[in-house]
């Protein structure tokens, strides 16, 4: 059963400036005794006392101001940061799409980058070779895939990154902001594919600032504020509280029908 | 560690990629590694064989092999201290075992080593007659047997060196990520260590220049752990007498080093992503 459980987790970053990161300070500090606050490493509490439970089939939007802890929370959920206090349990194969520049080598071709990404996400070379055609078709990059990645536009990189993570049958998909750089047609395609993945067996956590994107991709939401969970509930509730107005009001009836149509299907598929 | 083994295709691929990457736009590609090693070894061999009045036919192979092994050790130590710092982006964005970055680096260094072995093969062919019969090195009180089937000892020797490379990179990598003073410290002392280690000179010389009273100086060489690692791999390749105490010392370092690395890994593995 794919799930993420987090209990009272905190993430504290030690901020080593040049002084405290050096051995000299450590050695001299011992000799001289305690020098009040100067001897201690300042700490930034990026996440404070987070308790979460995300289950299979959930599509969670992550909202909050800049610096509210959305990216840190995603990294906690990916297992990159282990909580400094509290605990977390992640069951399932994690596929994160955070920074599009990282883990991608600009000098090598799209194909080779697909391979490396896939290997990083725990696939074998053979498995990736099988998926390359599928990814090429989904990303619509065609011959561009044999070009070095530095020739790609931002949108093309997003396509490649999404192509890889969605092709490997991940169970836990974690998306940070920044994938908004693709055009509307591809967005629709990506949405269908992500929903499909979540329906099969999986969950999605997506940090984003755009109402439209969140409405398209998610059905519930978490509002992060100053490193804490301020509100957790259905997307509509949370967005209304967060934005101060109900974003669903302005949606066209067709859009509403499309969004609300999906969860019904997904419960059917799940049972 | 088991995770890292499951990821072997990943670091294997990445290590290869690193080498291909470096020479992507160059014409003769990775051959540059071999060429630069070859010219340095030749120059050092010529210079020091004259300085120490050694027979070029046996001293040039000695310097070449010593330098090739040293280059591997140097690469592991300097890049090992930097291994997590340099991979900050990957560590913060993709969940993968920490050891993946270390194994990728060691594998890359091993590939460099393999490139450099081409120089050894050339030297071996050129000086084959001189190396395959017993020979004497200036200053030694004994005769070296020349290359025999003992050359096969290089395989376990190199395996031990690689096993040690992994713990060195793990331990030094974790410490340097926390204390950023360590890489510059190591970089400034590593050249000194190069000259302190019998690579361009050999221990017999200490006997000659001090008229047999240089025992304390030989002790300095013996106290340098890198000497034992170099000697372990070098001796079989050029048919030198190999003392068993090198195996004992290296074995002790392997066990002690891994114990330390395991402790560091258990206690601080999760902290590395916070520190980078």
Tab-separated table of C-alpha atoms in Angstrom, chain A residues 11-14 16 21-23 26 75 78 80-82 84 96 98-99 102-103 105 107-108 112 115-116 119-120 124-125 150, chain B residues 7 9-10 13-14 17 20-21 24-25 89-96 101 177-182 269-271 273-275:
chain	number	residue	atom	x	y	z
A	11	UNK	CA	13.527	19.868	9.827
A	12	UNK	CA	16.202	22.161	11.258
A	13	UNK	CA	19.010	23.488	9.124
A	14	UNK	CA	22.237	24.326	10.834
A	16	UNK	CA	27.336	27.243	9.291
A	21	UNK	CA	32.266	25.495	9.891
A	22	UNK	CA	35.997	25.565	10.544
A	23	UNK	CA	37.916	23.237	12.782
A	26	UNK	CA	35.687	23.890	17.258
A	75	UNK	CA	12.201	16.871	0.058
A	78	UNK	CA	11.087	12.272	-0.968
A	80	UNK	CA	16.133	13.412	0.942
A	81	UNK	CA	15.924	15.051	4.353
A	82	UNK	CA	15.361	12.765	7.261
A	84	UNK	CA	15.716	16.003	12.724
A	96	UNK	CA	10.570	13.643	-7.657
A	98	UNK	CA	12.197	19.387	-8.345
A	99	UNK	CA	14.807	21.432	-10.076
A	102	UNK	CA	19.738	19.133	-11.618
A	103	UNK	CA	20.631	15.618	-12.595
A	105	UNK	CA	23.756	17.157	-18.065
A	107	UNK	CA	26.304	18.559	-22.759
A	108	UNK	CA	24.809	15.155	-23.445
A	112	UNK	CA	21.351	9.934	-22.535
A	115	UNK	CA	18.827	7.092	-19.280
A	116	UNK	CA	20.615	8.801	-16.376
A	119	UNK	CA	18.853	5.055	-13.446
A	120	UNK	CA	18.723	7.606	-10.640
A	124	UNK	CA	17.811	-0.647	-14.759
A	125	UNK	CA	19.340	0.146	-18.104
A	150	UNK	CA	21.756	22.727	-23.723
B	7	UNK	CA	22.329	1.052	-8.055
B	9	UNK	CA	24.216	0.375	-13.148
B	10	UNK	CA	23.705	3.974	-12.124
B	13	UNK	CA	27.010	4.501	-16.159
B	14	UNK	CA	27.752	7.852	-14.528
B	17	UNK	CA	29.792	9.256	-18.676
B	20	UNK	CA	33.306	10.416	-22.111
B	21	UNK	CA	32.099	13.823	-21.066
B	24	UNK	CA	33.416	15.027	-25.859
B	25	UNK	CA	34.709	17.698	-28.156
B	89	UNK	CA	22.628	19.394	-6.566
B	90	UNK	CA	22.057	15.686	-7.016
B	91	UNK	CA	21.945	15.040	-3.286
B	92	UNK	CA	19.335	17.736	-2.735
B	93	UNK	CA	17.139	16.812	-5.654
B	94	UNK	CA	17.178	13.088	-6.168
B	95	UNK	CA	16.867	10.539	-3.418
B	96	UNK	CA	19.711	8.072	-3.928
B	101	UNK	CA	28.359	9.282	-5.407
B	177	UNK	CA	31.176	18.359	3.995
B	178	UNK	CA	30.827	19.357	7.622
B	179	UNK	CA	34.202	21.094	7.966
B	180	UNK	CA	35.039	22.966	4.807
B	181	UNK	CA	38.622	23.510	5.928
B	182	UNK	CA	39.561	19.929	5.252
B	269	UNK	CA	24.636	9.722	6.610
B	270	UNK	CA	21.315	11.487	7.073
B	271	UNK	CA	23.048	14.742	7.971
B	273	UNK	CA	22.023	16.414	2.828
B	274	UNK	CA	21.657	19.093	5.515
B	275	UNK	CA	25.320	20.054	5.380
